[in-house]
Coordinates of C-alpha atoms in Angstrom, one line a residue:
X22 CA 229.1 88.5 199.8
X23 CA 230.1 91.6 201.7
X24 CA 228.9 95.0 200.9
X25 CA 232.3 96.0 199.5
X26 CA 232.4 92.9 197.3
X27 CA 228.9 93.6 196.1
X28 CA 229.8 97.2 195.2
X29 CA 232.9 95.9 193.5
X30 CA 231.0 93.5 191.3
X31 CA 228.5 96.3 190.4
X32 CA 231.3 98.6 189.4
X33 CA 233.0 95.9 187.3
X34 CA 229.7 95.3 185.5
X35 CA 229.0 99.0 185.1
X36 CA 232.5 99.4 183.6
X37 CA 231.7 96.7 181.2
X38 CA 228.5 98.5 180.2
X39 CA 230.5 101.7 179.5
X40 CA 232.9 99.8 177.3
X41 CA 230.2 98.0 175.5
X42 CA 228.2 101.1 174.6
X43 CA 231.3 102.4 172.9
X44 CA 231.4 99.4 170.7
X45 CA 227.7 99.1 169.8
X46 CA 226.9 102.8 169.1
X47 CA 229.5 105.5 168.9
X48 CA 226.8 108.0 168.5
X49 CA 225.0 107.0 171.7
X50 CA 228.4 106.6 173.5
X51 CA 228.9 110.3 172.8
X52 CA 225.6 111.0 174.6
X53 CA 226.7 108.9 177.6
X54 CA 230.1 110.6 177.7
X55 CA 228.4 114.0 177.9
X56 CA 226.4 113.0 181.0
X57 CA 227.6 113.0 184.6
X58 CA 226.6 110.5 187.3
X59 CA 224.1 109.1 188.1
X60 CA 222.4 110.0 184.8
X61 CA 225.3 108.6 182.8
X62 CA 225.0 105.1 184.3
X63 CA 221.2 105.1 184.1
X64 CA 221.2 106.0 180.4
X65 CA 224.0 103.6 179.5
X66 CA 222.5 100.6 181.2
X67 CA 219.0 101.4 180.0
X68 CA 220.2 101.8 176.4
X69 CA 222.0 98.4 176.5
X70 CA 218.8 96.7 177.8
X71 CA 217.1 98.1 174.7
X72 CA 220.0 97.1 172.5
X73 CA 219.8 93.4 173.5
X74 CA 216.2 93.3 172.3
X75 CA 217.0 95.2 169.2
X76 CA 219.7 92.8 168.3
X77 CA 217.4 89.8 168.6
X78 CA 214.7 91.6 166.6
X79 CA 217.1 92.5 163.8
X80 CA 218.6 89.0 163.5
X81 CA 217.8 87.6 160.0
X82 CA 219.2 84.2 160.9
X83 CA 216.7 83.6 163.7
X84 CA 213.3 82.3 162.5
X85 CA 210.5 84.8 163.3
X86 CA 208.7 82.4 165.7
X87 CA 211.9 81.9 167.7
X88 CA 212.5 85.6 167.7
X89 CA 209.1 86.1 169.2
X90 CA 209.7 83.5 171.8
X91 CA 213.0 85.0 172.8
X92 CA 211.6 88.5 173.0
X93 CA 208.7 87.3 175.1
X94 CA 211.1 85.6 177.5
X95 CA 213.3 88.7 177.7
X96 CA 210.2 90.7 178.5
X97 CA 209.4 88.3 181.3
X98 CA 212.9 88.7 182.7
X99 CA 212.3 92.4 182.9
X100 CA 209.0 91.9 184.8
X101 CA 209.8 92.1 188.5
X102 CA 206.7 89.9 189.3
X103 CA 207.8 87.1 186.9
X104 CA 210.0 84.2 187.9
X105 CA 211.9 84.2 184.6
X106 CA 215.7 84.8 185.0
X107 CA 218.3 86.3 182.8
X108 CA 220.1 83.0 183.0
X109 CA 217.1 81.4 181.2
X110 CA 217.2 84.0 178.5
X111 CA 221.0 83.6 178.1
X112 CA 220.6 79.8 177.7
X113 CA 217.7 80.2 175.3
X114 CA 219.5 82.7 173.0
X115 CA 222.8 80.8 173.1
X116 CA 222.3 78.7 169.9
X117 CA 221.7 81.9 168.0
X118 CA 224.8 83.8 169.0
X119 CA 227.3 83.7 166.1
X120 CA 230.6 81.8 166.6
X121 CA 232.4 85.1 166.1
X122 CA 229.9 87.6 167.6
X123 CA 230.1 91.3 166.6
X124 CA 229.7 94.0 169.3
X125 CA 225.9 93.7 169.4
X126 CA 225.9 90.0 169.9
X127 CA 228.7 90.2 172.4
X128 CA 226.3 92.4 174.5
X129 CA 223.6 89.7 174.1
X130 CA 226.2 87.1 175.3
X131 CA 227.0 89.3 178.3
X132 CA 223.3 90.0 179.1
X133 CA 223.7 88.7 182.7
X134 CA 226.3 91.4 183.3
X135 CA 224.0 94.1 181.9
X136 CA 221.2 92.9 184.2
X137 CA 223.5 92.9 187.2
X138 CA 224.4 96.5 186.5
X139 CA 220.7 97.3 186.2
X140 CA 220.0 95.6 189.5
X141 CA 222.7 97.8 191.1
X142 CA 220.9 101.0 190.1
X143 CA 218.7 102.8 192.7
X144 CA 215.1 101.8 192.9
X145 CA 213.7 105.0 191.4
X146 CA 216.0 104.6 188.4
X147 CA 214.9 101.1 187.8
X148 CA 211.3 102.1 188.2
X149 CA 211.8 104.7 185.5
X150 CA 213.7 102.5 183.1
X151 CA 211.8 99.2 183.3
X152 CA 208.4 100.1 181.8
X153 CA 209.6 101.8 178.6
X154 CA 212.1 99.0 178.0
X155 CA 209.4 96.5 178.4
X156 CA 207.2 98.5 176.0
X157 CA 209.9 98.5 173.4
X158 CA 210.4 94.7 173.7
X159 CA 206.7 93.9 173.5
X160 CA 206.4 96.3 170.5
X161 CA 209.3 94.6 168.7
X162 CA 207.8 91.2 169.4
X163 CA 204.5 92.3 167.9
X164 CA 206.1 93.5 164.7
X165 CA 208.2 90.3 164.3
X166 CA 205.0 88.3 164.5
X167 CA 203.1 90.6 162.2
X168 CA 205.7 90.1 159.4
X169 CA 206.7 86.5 160.2
X170 CA 205.8 85.2 156.8
X171 CA 207.8 87.8 155.0
X172 CA 211.0 87.1 157.0
X173 CA 211.6 90.8 157.5
X174 CA 209.6 93.9 158.2
X175 CA 207.7 95.5 155.3
X176 CA 205.9 98.5 156.8
X177 CA 202.8 99.4 154.8
X178 CA 201.8 102.9 155.8
X179 CA 203.1 106.1 157.4
X180 CA 200.9 105.3 160.4
X181 CA 202.6 101.9 160.8
X182 CA 206.0 103.5 160.4
X183 CA 205.3 105.9 163.2
X184 CA 203.9 103.0 165.3
X185 CA 207.2 101.1 164.8
X186 CA 209.3 104.3 165.5
X187 CA 207.4 104.7 168.7
X188 CA 208.4 101.2 169.9
X189 CA 211.9 101.5 168.6
X190 CA 212.7 104.9 169.9
X191 CA 209.7 106.7 171.4
X192 CA 209.9 104.5 174.4
X193 CA 213.5 105.6 174.9
X194 CA 212.3 109.2 175.0
X195 CA 209.9 108.1 177.7
X196 CA 212.7 106.5 179.6
X197 CA 214.8 109.7 179.5
X198 CA 211.8 111.8 180.5
X199 CA 211.0 109.5 183.4
X200 CA 214.5 109.9 184.7
X201 CA 214.4 113.7 184.3
X202 CA 211.0 114.3 185.8
X203 CA 212.0 113.7 189.4
X204 CA 211.8 116.7 191.7
X205 CA 210.6 119.2 189.0
X206 CA 207.5 121.2 189.1
X207 CA 204.4 120.0 187.3
X208 CA 204.6 122.5 184.4
X209 CA 208.2 121.3 183.5
X210 CA 207.1 117.6 183.8
X211 CA 204.1 118.2 181.6
X212 CA 206.2 119.9 178.9
X213 CA 208.7 117.1 179.0
X214 CA 206.1 114.4 178.7
X215 CA 204.2 116.2 176.0
X216 CA 207.3 116.6 173.8
X217 CA 209.4 113.5 174.5
X218 CA 207.8 111.7 171.6
X219 CA 208.8 114.4 169.2
X220 CA 212.5 114.1 170.2
X221 CA 212.6 110.4 169.8
X222 CA 210.5 110.3 166.6
X223 CA 212.7 112.9 165.0
X224 CA 215.9 110.9 165.6
X225 CA 214.3 107.6 164.5
X226 CA 212.8 109.0 161.3
X227 CA 216.1 110.5 160.3
X228 CA 217.7 107.0 160.8
X229 CA 215.0 105.5 158.7
X230 CA 215.6 108.0 155.9
X231 CA 219.3 107.7 155.7
X232 CA 219.6 103.9 156.2
X233 CA 217.1 102.5 153.6
X234 CA 219.7 100.5 151.6
X235 CA 221.6 99.4 154.7
X236 CA 218.5 98.2 156.6
X237 CA 217.4 96.2 153.5
X238 CA 220.8 94.6 152.8
X239 CA 221.9 93.8 156.3
X240 CA 218.5 93.1 158.1
X241 CA 216.0 92.4 155.3
X242 CA 213.9 95.1 156.8
X243 CA 212.2 97.9 154.8
X244 CA 210.9 100.7 157.0
X245 CA 210.0 103.0 154.2
X246 CA 206.2 102.6 153.9
X247 CA 205.2 100.4 151.0
X248 CA 202.5 102.9 150.1
X249 CA 205.2 105.5 149.2
X250 CA 207.0 102.9 147.0
X251 CA 203.8 102.1 145.3
X252 CA 203.1 105.8 144.6
X253 CA 206.4 105.9 142.7
X254 CA 205.7 102.5 141.0
X255 CA 208.7 101.1 142.9
X256 CA 209.1 97.7 144.6
X257 CA 211.2 96.6 147.6
X258 CA 213.7 94.8 145.3
X259 CA 214.3 98.1 143.4
X260 CA 216.4 99.1 146.4
X261 CA 219.1 96.7 145.1
X262 CA 219.2 98.5 141.7
X263 CA 221.1 101.5 143.1
X264 CA 219.2 104.0 141.0
X265 CA 218.9 106.7 143.6
X266 CA 217.0 109.2 141.5
X267 CA 213.9 107.0 141.5
X268 CA 213.8 107.0 145.3
X269 CA 214.2 110.8 145.7
X270 CA 210.5 111.5 146.1
X271 CA 210.2 108.7 148.6
X272 CA 213.1 109.8 150.7
X273 CA 211.8 113.4 150.7
X274 CA 208.4 112.3 152.0
X275 CA 210.0 110.7 155.1
X276 CA 212.3 113.6 155.6
X277 CA 209.3 116.0 155.5
X278 CA 207.7 113.9 158.2
X279 CA 210.8 114.0 160.3
X280 CA 211.0 117.7 160.0
X281 CA 207.5 118.0 161.5
X282 CA 209.0 116.9 164.8
X283 CA 211.8 119.5 165.0
X284 CA 209.9 122.1 167.0
X285 CA 208.6 119.7 169.6
X286 CA 212.0 118.2 170.0
X287 CA 213.5 121.6 170.6
X288 CA 210.8 122.4 173.1
X289 CA 211.7 119.2 175.0
X290 CA 215.4 120.1 175.0
X291 CA 214.7 123.7 176.2
X292 CA 212.5 122.4 179.1
X293 CA 214.9 119.7 180.2
X294 CA 216.4 120.2 183.6
X295 CA 220.1 119.7 184.2
X296 CA 219.8 117.6 187.3
X297 CA 221.1 114.2 188.5
X298 CA 224.1 114.6 186.1
X299 CA 222.0 115.5 183.1
X300 CA 223.4 118.0 180.6
X301 CA 222.0 119.9 177.7
X302 CA 224.9 118.9 175.4
X303 CA 224.1 115.1 175.8
X304 CA 220.8 115.6 174.0
X305 CA 221.3 118.8 172.0
X306 CA 224.2 117.3 170.1
X307 CA 222.2 114.3 168.7
X308 CA 219.3 116.7 167.9
X309 CA 221.6 119.1 166.0
X310 CA 223.3 116.2 164.2
X311 CA 219.8 115.1 163.1
X312 CA 219.2 118.7 161.8
X313 CA 222.4 118.5 159.9
X314 CA 221.5 115.0 158.5
X315 CA 218.1 116.4 157.3
X316 CA 220.0 119.1 155.5
X317 CA 222.2 116.5 153.8
X318 CA 219.2 114.3 153.0
X319 CA 217.5 117.2 151.3
X320 CA 220.6 118.1 149.3
X321 CA 221.5 114.6 148.1
X322 CA 218.7 112.1 148.8
X323 CA 219.8 109.8 146.0
X324 CA 222.9 108.9 148.0
X325 CA 220.7 107.0 150.4
X326 CA 220.4 104.3 147.8
X327 CA 223.6 104.8 145.8
X328 CA 226.0 105.2 148.7
X329 CA 224.1 103.4 151.5
X330 CA 224.3 106.2 154.0
X331 CA 224.1 109.9 154.4
X332 CA 225.6 111.7 157.3
X333 CA 227.3 115.0 158.3
X334 CA 231.0 115.3 158.0
X335 CA 233.4 114.4 160.8
X336 CA 234.6 118.0 160.7
X337 CA 231.1 119.3 161.4
X338 CA 230.7 116.9 164.3
X339 CA 234.0 118.1 165.8
X340 CA 232.9 121.7 165.4
X341 CA 229.6 121.0 167.1
X342 CA 231.2 119.4 170.1
X343 CA 233.5 122.3 170.4
X344 CA 230.5 124.6 170.7
X345 CA 229.4 122.9 173.9
X346 CA 232.9 122.6 175.4
X347 CA 232.8 126.0 177.2
X348 CA 231.3 126.9 180.5
X349 CA 228.1 128.3 179.0
X350 CA 225.8 126.3 176.7
X351 CA 225.1 127.9 173.3
X352 CA 221.6 128.6 172.0
X353 CA 220.0 125.4 170.6
X354 CA 217.7 127.6 168.4
X355 CA 220.5 129.6 166.9
X356 CA 222.6 126.5 166.2
X357 CA 219.6 124.7 164.7
X358 CA 219.1 127.7 162.3
X359 CA 222.8 127.8 161.3
X360 CA 223.1 124.1 160.8
X361 CA 220.0 124.0 158.7
X362 CA 221.5 126.4 156.2
X363 CA 225.0 125.0 155.9
X364 CA 227.6 122.8 157.7
X365 CA 228.7 124.3 161.0
X366 CA 232.3 124.0 160.1
X367 CA 231.8 126.2 157.0
X368 CA 230.9 129.4 158.9

């Protein structure tokens, strides 16, 4: 195949990845859209590599032992020193792909295209992306095995919740930091590395807080620590009862833990260099949406159980994006303070 043909195949696969991220995560698609090249392609492809593993891990119709086998094989495919191929993974996962796959399973079905796009990235990008993705995959495999007998995750303690959040999202923070730490001085690199965990943990704990009922109903996973439920004399099955008031103390405990990461996440944002197509808006907007979601969770925690989701309004999202549409970036600290008090579109 000629160089032009190779570049054409890479571009076709990359275009697929850009389309796919729109379907599997509108929120993350917004981040990708805020970035410029080459950061945009690195983050898009890296995210989809993570999403493939996440889809397998969340699949309630796959027996835990088979989930572990698939995740282990996927991890081997990511290992440049292993002979396992993405074609082997695709063949192994084939029987578990639904007849009418949703967007997530369509990405799994198209995993060879995602890997071809990954192979087309520059060597330094691949070197930054591969280790955190593999850490995410191995962590998910470990948790699947840990709760194999329950048929779904039942995290026991806050410590275990944060361990899971690290594998599910903290590794993504490491991925982003690795891509951004090139050609920056040691003090900036150190600040980024010291605070990347806070940014990722904040976003993941907010997701855990707002999606309690959805995670249980759709995935048979309960990320809220069982120790919190027991403190309130609640049981996992009580989530089905839709009496949100009983869960208010539980939701607030997780929200409080998430808030503890706000300062570190802001430090990470403010230290982040705008190089290689990186932009402040790409990461500040998710951070500020998390701040707004924390505000909503504090005001109406019962809706997590009764309504199944808590999020900021579409109008506030539109207003926030407009704040970053000018030539100069707004102050993240000032926006954080304003959004914490009331919806941005109400000022």
